[in-house]
Coordinates of N, CA and C in Angstrom, one line a residue:
Q1 N -20.0 3.2 3.4 CA -19.4 2.8 3.9 C -18.1 2.1 3.4
V2 N -17.0 2.3 4.0 CA -15.8 2.1 3.9 C -15.4 0.7 3.2
Q3 N -14.6 0.6 2.1 CA -14.0 -0.5 1.9 C -12.9 -0.5 1.0
L4 N -11.8 -1.2 1.0 CA -10.6 -0.9 0.4 C -10.6 -2.5 -0.4
V5 N -10.2 -2.5 -1.7 CA -10.2 -3.8 -2.3 C -8.9 -3.7 -3.6
E6 N -7.7 -5.1 -2.9 CA -6.4 -4.7 -3.8 C -6.9 -5.6 -4.9
S7 N -5.8 -5.6 -5.9 CA -5.5 -6.4 -6.7 C -4.5 -6.5 -7.4
G8 N -3.9 -7.5 -8.4 CA -2.7 -7.2 -9.1 C -1.8 -7.9 -8.9
G9 N -2.3 -8.4 -7.5 CA -0.5 -9.4 -7.2 C -0.8 -10.7 -8.0
N10 N 0.4 -11.2 -8.4 CA 0.8 -12.3 -9.4 C 2.0 -12.8 -8.6
S11 N 2.6 -13.8 -9.5 CA 3.6 -15.1 -9.6 C 4.8 -13.9 -10.5
V12 N 6.1 -13.9 -10.0 CA 6.9 -13.0 -11.2 C 8.4 -13.5 -10.5
Q13 N 9.1 -13.4 -11.6 CA 10.5 -13.5 -11.6 C 11.0 -12.5 -10.7
A14 N 12.3 -12.5 -9.9 CA 13.3 -11.7 -9.6 C 13.8 -11.1 -10.9
G15 N 13.4 -9.2 -10.5 CA 14.2 -8.4 -11.5 C 12.6 -7.8 -12.3
G16 N 11.2 -8.6 -12.1 CA 10.4 -8.4 -12.8 C 9.1 -7.1 -12.0
S17 N 8.8 -6.7 -12.8 CA 7.4 -6.0 -12.1 C 6.0 -6.3 -12.0
L18 N 5.4 -5.8 -10.9 CA 4.1 -5.5 -10.7 C 3.6 -4.1 -10.2
R19 N 2.1 -3.8 -10.6 CA 1.6 -3.0 -10.1 C 0.1 -3.4 -9.4
L20 N 0.0 -3.3 -8.7 CA -0.8 -3.5 -7.5 C -2.3 -1.9 -7.6
S21 N -3.0 -2.6 -7.4 CA -4.6 -1.6 -7.3 C -5.1 -1.9 -6.1
C22 N -5.6 -0.4 -5.9 CA -6.8 -0.5 -4.5 C -8.2 0.1 -4.8
Q23 N -8.8 -0.6 -5.1 CA -10.1 0.4 -5.4 C -10.7 0.5 -4.2
A24 N -11.2 1.9 -3.9 CA -11.7 2.7 -2.5 C -13.0 2.9 -2.5
F25 N -14.3 2.5 -1.5 CA -15.4 2.7 -1.5 C -15.5 3.4 -0.8
G26 N -16.5 4.1 -0.2 CA -17.3 5.3 0.6 C -16.1 6.8 0.9
F27 N -15.3 6.8 0.1 CA -14.6 8.3 0.5 C -13.8 8.2 -0.9
T28 N -13.3 9.4 -0.7 CA -12.3 9.9 -2.1 C -10.8 9.1 -1.5
V29 N -10.4 9.0 -2.5 CA -8.6 8.9 -2.3 C -8.1 9.6 -1.7
S30 N -8.5 10.9 -2.4 CA -7.9 12.1 -2.1 C -8.1 12.5 -0.4
S31 N -9.0 12.2 0.1 CA -9.2 12.7 0.9 C -8.6 12.3 2.7
Y32 N -8.3 10.8 2.8 CA -7.3 10.0 3.6 C -6.2 9.9 3.1
Y33 N -5.6 9.6 4.2 CA -3.9 9.2 3.9 C -4.0 8.0 3.8
M34 N -3.4 7.0 2.9 CA -3.1 5.9 2.8 C -1.7 5.5 2.0
A35 N -1.8 4.3 2.0 CA -0.6 3.4 2.6 C -0.7 2.1 1.6
W36 N 0.5 1.5 1.6 CA 0.2 0.1 1.7 C 1.1 -0.6 2.2
F37 N 1.5 -1.6 2.9 CA 1.6 -2.9 3.6 C 1.7 -3.9 3.6
R38 N 2.3 -4.6 3.8 CA 2.6 -5.9 3.6 C 3.3 -6.6 4.7
Q39 N 2.9 -8.0 4.0 CA 3.4 -9.5 5.6 C 3.6 -10.6 4.6
A40 N 4.9 -10.9 5.1 CA 5.4 -12.0 4.5 C 5.6 -13.2 5.6
P41 N 5.3 -13.9 5.1 CA 4.8 -15.7 6.5 C 5.4 -15.4 7.6
G42 N 5.2 -15.5 8.5 CA 6.3 -15.6 9.8 C 6.9 -13.9 10.0
K43 N 6.3 -13.5 9.6 CA 6.5 -11.8 9.7 C 5.2 -10.4 10.3
E44 N 6.0 -9.7 10.9 CA 5.0 -8.7 10.6 C 4.7 -8.1 10.1
R45 N 3.6 -7.5 9.9 CA 3.3 -6.5 8.6 C 4.1 -5.2 8.7
E46 N 4.9 -4.5 7.8 CA 5.1 -3.5 7.9 C 4.9 -2.8 6.3
G47 N 5.6 -1.3 6.8 CA 4.7 -0.1 5.8 C 5.6 0.5 4.5
V48 N 5.2 0.0 3.2 CA 6.1 -0.1 2.0 C 6.0 1.3 1.7
A49 N 4.6 1.9 1.3 CA 4.7 3.0 0.5 C 3.3 4.1 1.5
F50 N 3.7 5.3 1.5 CA 2.8 5.9 2.1 C 2.5 7.3 1.5
I51 N 1.2 7.7 1.4 CA 0.7 9.1 0.4 C -0.3 9.9 1.2
H52 N 0.0 11.1 0.9 CA -0.3 12.4 1.8 C -1.4 12.6 0.9
T53 N -2.5 13.4 1.6 CA -3.7 13.6 1.0 C -3.3 15.0 -0.1
N54 N -2.2 15.5 -0.4 CA -2.1 16.4 -1.5 C -1.1 15.8 -2.5
G55 N -0.9 14.7 -2.4 CA -0.4 13.4 -3.5 C 0.8 13.4 -3.0
L56 N 1.7 13.7 -2.2 CA 2.7 13.6 -1.6 C 2.9 12.3 -1.3
G57 N 4.0 11.2 -2.2 CA 4.3 10.0 -1.2 C 6.2 10.2 -1.0
T58 N 5.9 9.0 0.3 CA 6.9 8.5 0.4 C 7.0 6.9 0.4
S59 N 8.3 6.1 0.4 CA 7.9 4.6 0.9 C 9.4 4.1 2.0
A60 N 9.3 3.2 2.1 CA 10.2 2.2 3.1 C 11.8 2.9 2.7
D61 N 12.5 2.9 3.9 CA 14.1 2.2 3.0 C 14.2 1.3 2.4
A62 N 13.5 0.1 2.8 CA 13.8 -1.4 1.8 C 13.4 -1.3 0.4
V63 N 12.8 -0.4 0.0 CA 11.6 -0.5 -1.2 C 12.0 0.7 -1.8
K64 N 12.8 1.8 -1.3 CA 12.9 2.9 -1.8 C 13.7 3.0 -3.1
G65 N 13.5 3.5 -4.2 CA 13.7 3.7 -5.8 C 13.4 2.4 -6.0
R66 N 12.9 1.4 -5.5 CA 11.8 0.8 -6.7 C 10.6 0.9 -6.6
F67 N 9.8 0.7 -4.9 CA 8.3 1.0 -5.5 C 7.9 2.4 -5.2
T68 N 6.7 2.6 -5.7 CA 6.2 3.8 -6.0 C 4.6 4.0 -6.1
T69 N 4.5 4.6 -5.0 CA 2.6 4.6 -4.4 C 2.0 6.2 -5.5
S70 N 1.2 5.7 -6.0 CA 0.2 7.3 -6.7 C -1.0 6.8 -6.8
R71 N -1.7 8.0 -7.1 CA -3.8 7.6 -7.2 C -4.0 7.8 -8.5
D72 N -5.2 7.5 -8.7 CA -6.2 8.1 -9.5 C -7.7 8.9 -9.1
S73 N -7.6 9.9 -9.0 CA -8.8 10.3 -8.3 C -10.2 10.3 -9.0
A74 N -9.8 10.1 -10.4 CA -11.2 10.0 -11.0 C -11.4 8.1 -11.1
K75 N -10.6 7.4 -10.8 CA -10.9 6.2 -10.5 C -11.0 5.7 -9.3
N76 N -11.0 6.8 -8.6 CA -10.8 6.2 -6.5 C -10.1 5.2 -6.7
S77 N -9.0 5.4 -7.0 CA -7.7 4.1 -7.1 C -6.7 4.1 -6.3
L78 N -5.7 4.1 -5.7 CA -4.7 3.8 -5.3 C -3.4 3.0 -5.9
Y79 N -2.7 3.1 -6.2 CA -1.6 2.0 -6.8 C -0.4 1.6 -6.1
L80 N 0.2 0.7 -6.5 CA 1.9 0.4 -6.0 C 2.4 -0.1 -7.3
L81 N 3.8 0.9 -7.5 CA 4.0 0.5 -8.7 C 5.5 0.2 -8.4
M82 N 6.2 -1.5 -8.6 CA 7.1 -2.5 -7.8 C 7.8 -2.7 -9.1
N83 N 9.0 -2.5 -9.0 CA 10.5 -2.4 -10.0 C 11.3 -3.5 -9.2
N84 N 11.9 -4.2 -9.9 CA 13.2 -4.3 -10.0 C 12.8 -5.8 -8.5
L85 N 11.8 -6.3 -8.7 CA 11.3 -7.3 -7.5 C 12.5 -8.4 -6.7
T86 N 12.5 -8.4 -5.6 CA 13.7 -9.6 -5.4 C 12.3 -10.3 -4.4
P87 N 13.0 -11.9 -4.2 CA 12.4 -12.9 -3.6 C 12.0 -12.5 -2.0
E88 N 13.0 -11.3 -1.8 CA 12.3 -10.5 0.0 C 11.1 -10.0 -0.3
D89 N 10.8 -10.0 -1.4 CA 9.5 -8.7 -1.4 C 8.2 -10.0 -1.7
T90 N 8.3 -10.9 -1.4 CA 7.6 -11.8 -1.3 C 6.3 -11.6 -0.1
G91 N 5.0 -11.8 -0.3 CA 4.1 -11.8 0.7 C 2.8 -11.1 0.4
T92 N 1.8 -11.0 1.3 CA 0.4 -10.1 0.9 C 0.8 -8.8 1.0
Y93 N 0.0 -8.5 0.7 CA 0.3 -6.8 0.4 C -1.3 -6.1 0.5
Y94 N -1.2 -5.3 1.4 CA -2.9 -4.8 2.0 C -2.9 -3.2 1.3
C95 N -3.7 -2.7 1.3 CA -4.0 -1.5 0.9 C -4.2 -0.7 2.4
A96 N -3.9 0.2 3.0 CA -4.8 1.0 4.4 C -5.0 2.1 3.9
A97 N -5.8 3.1 4.8 CA -6.5 4.4 5.0 C -7.3 4.6 6.4
T98 N -6.5 6.0 6.3 CA -7.1 6.8 7.7 C -7.6 8.2 7.3
P99 N -8.5 8.5 8.2 CA -8.7 10.2 7.3 C -7.7 11.1 8.5
P100 N -7.7 12.3 8.0 CA -6.8 13.6 8.7 C -7.0 13.6 9.7
G101 N -5.9 13.6 11.1 CA -5.8 14.2 12.0 C -4.7 15.0 12.8
T102 N -4.5 14.9 13.8 CA -3.3 15.2 14.4 C -2.2 14.1 14.2
G103 N -0.9 14.7 14.2 CA 0.2 13.6 14.6 C 0.3 13.6 13.6
G104 N 1.0 14.0 12.0 CA 1.3 13.4 11.0 C 0.7 12.9 9.7
W105 N 1.6 12.5 8.4 CA 0.2 12.1 7.5 C 0.8 10.5 7.4
Y106 N 1.7 10.1 8.0 CA 2.1 8.5 7.7 C 2.3 7.9 9.0
S107 N 2.5 6.8 9.1 CA 3.0 5.8 10.0 C 3.4 4.4 9.9
E108 N 4.3 3.9 10.0 CA 5.1 2.4 10.5 C 3.7 1.5 10.5
N109 N 3.2 2.2 11.8 CA 2.4 1.7 12.6 C 1.1 0.9 12.5
V110 N 0.8 -0.1 12.2 CA -0.6 -0.5 11.7 C -1.7 0.0 12.2
R111 N -2.0 0.4 13.6 CA -2.9 0.6 14.2 C -3.1 2.0 13.9
W112 N -2.2 3.0 13.5 CA -2.5 4.1 13.1 C -3.9 4.6 11.5
Y113 N -3.5 3.3 11.1 CA -4.9 3.0 10.1 C -6.2 2.3 10.6
Q114 N -7.5 3.1 9.8 CA -8.3 2.6 10.7 C -9.3 1.5 9.6
Y115 N -8.4 1.7 8.4 CA -9.2 0.8 7.3 C -8.5 0.1 6.5
W116 N -8.9 -1.3 6.3 CA -7.7 -2.2 5.4 C -8.9 -3.0 4.3
G117 N -7.8 -3.3 3.7 CA -8.3 -4.5 2.8 C -7.9 -5.6 3.0
R118 N -8.4 -6.7 2.3 CA -8.1 -8.1 2.6 C -6.8 -8.5 1.9
G119 N -6.1 -7.2 1.4 CA -4.8 -8.3 0.4 C -4.7 -9.1 -0.5
T120 N -3.7 -8.4 -1.5 CA -3.7 -9.7 -2.6 C -1.9 -10.0 -2.6
Q121 N -1.9 -11.3 -3.1 CA -0.6 -12.2 -2.7 C 0.3 -11.7 -4.2
V122 N 1.6 -11.6 -3.4 CA 2.5 -10.9 -4.6 C 3.6 -12.8 -4.1
T123 N 4.2 -12.8 -4.9 CA 5.3 -13.9 -5.2 C 6.6 -14.0 -6.4
V124 N 7.4 -13.6 -5.8 CA 9.1 -13.3 -6.6 C 9.9 -14.8 -6.4
S125 N 9.8 -14.9 -7.4 CA 11.1 -16.2 -7.4 C 12.2 -16.5 -7.8
S126 N 13.4 -16.8 -7.6 CA 14.4 -16.2 -8.2 C 15.2 -17.1 -9.4

């Protein structure tokens, strides 16, 4: 059974850093396309960072240069390193995964991903 469990969310001041973790169960992180999304109160869920099965990663324009996603196959985990946080980064962060298929290796459409975690809260104060 596929399961994703996020952790690492916290309250930090602007300019600080956090590292989020996503523990995967039921599949290996290197075999699925995976991603991080976030959702602020009253807003739609948006894609933040994405990683291919070959380890290639990319991030959304809003966080480019500040957020980086990576994985550790030995721990079967996905990570999101967030630097220079701003209050606009506040929200619930979700880990997502989907098996490879046709049509690219990432999407900012939440429906593209088959599996989701329950999220971890990040709060950035000014």
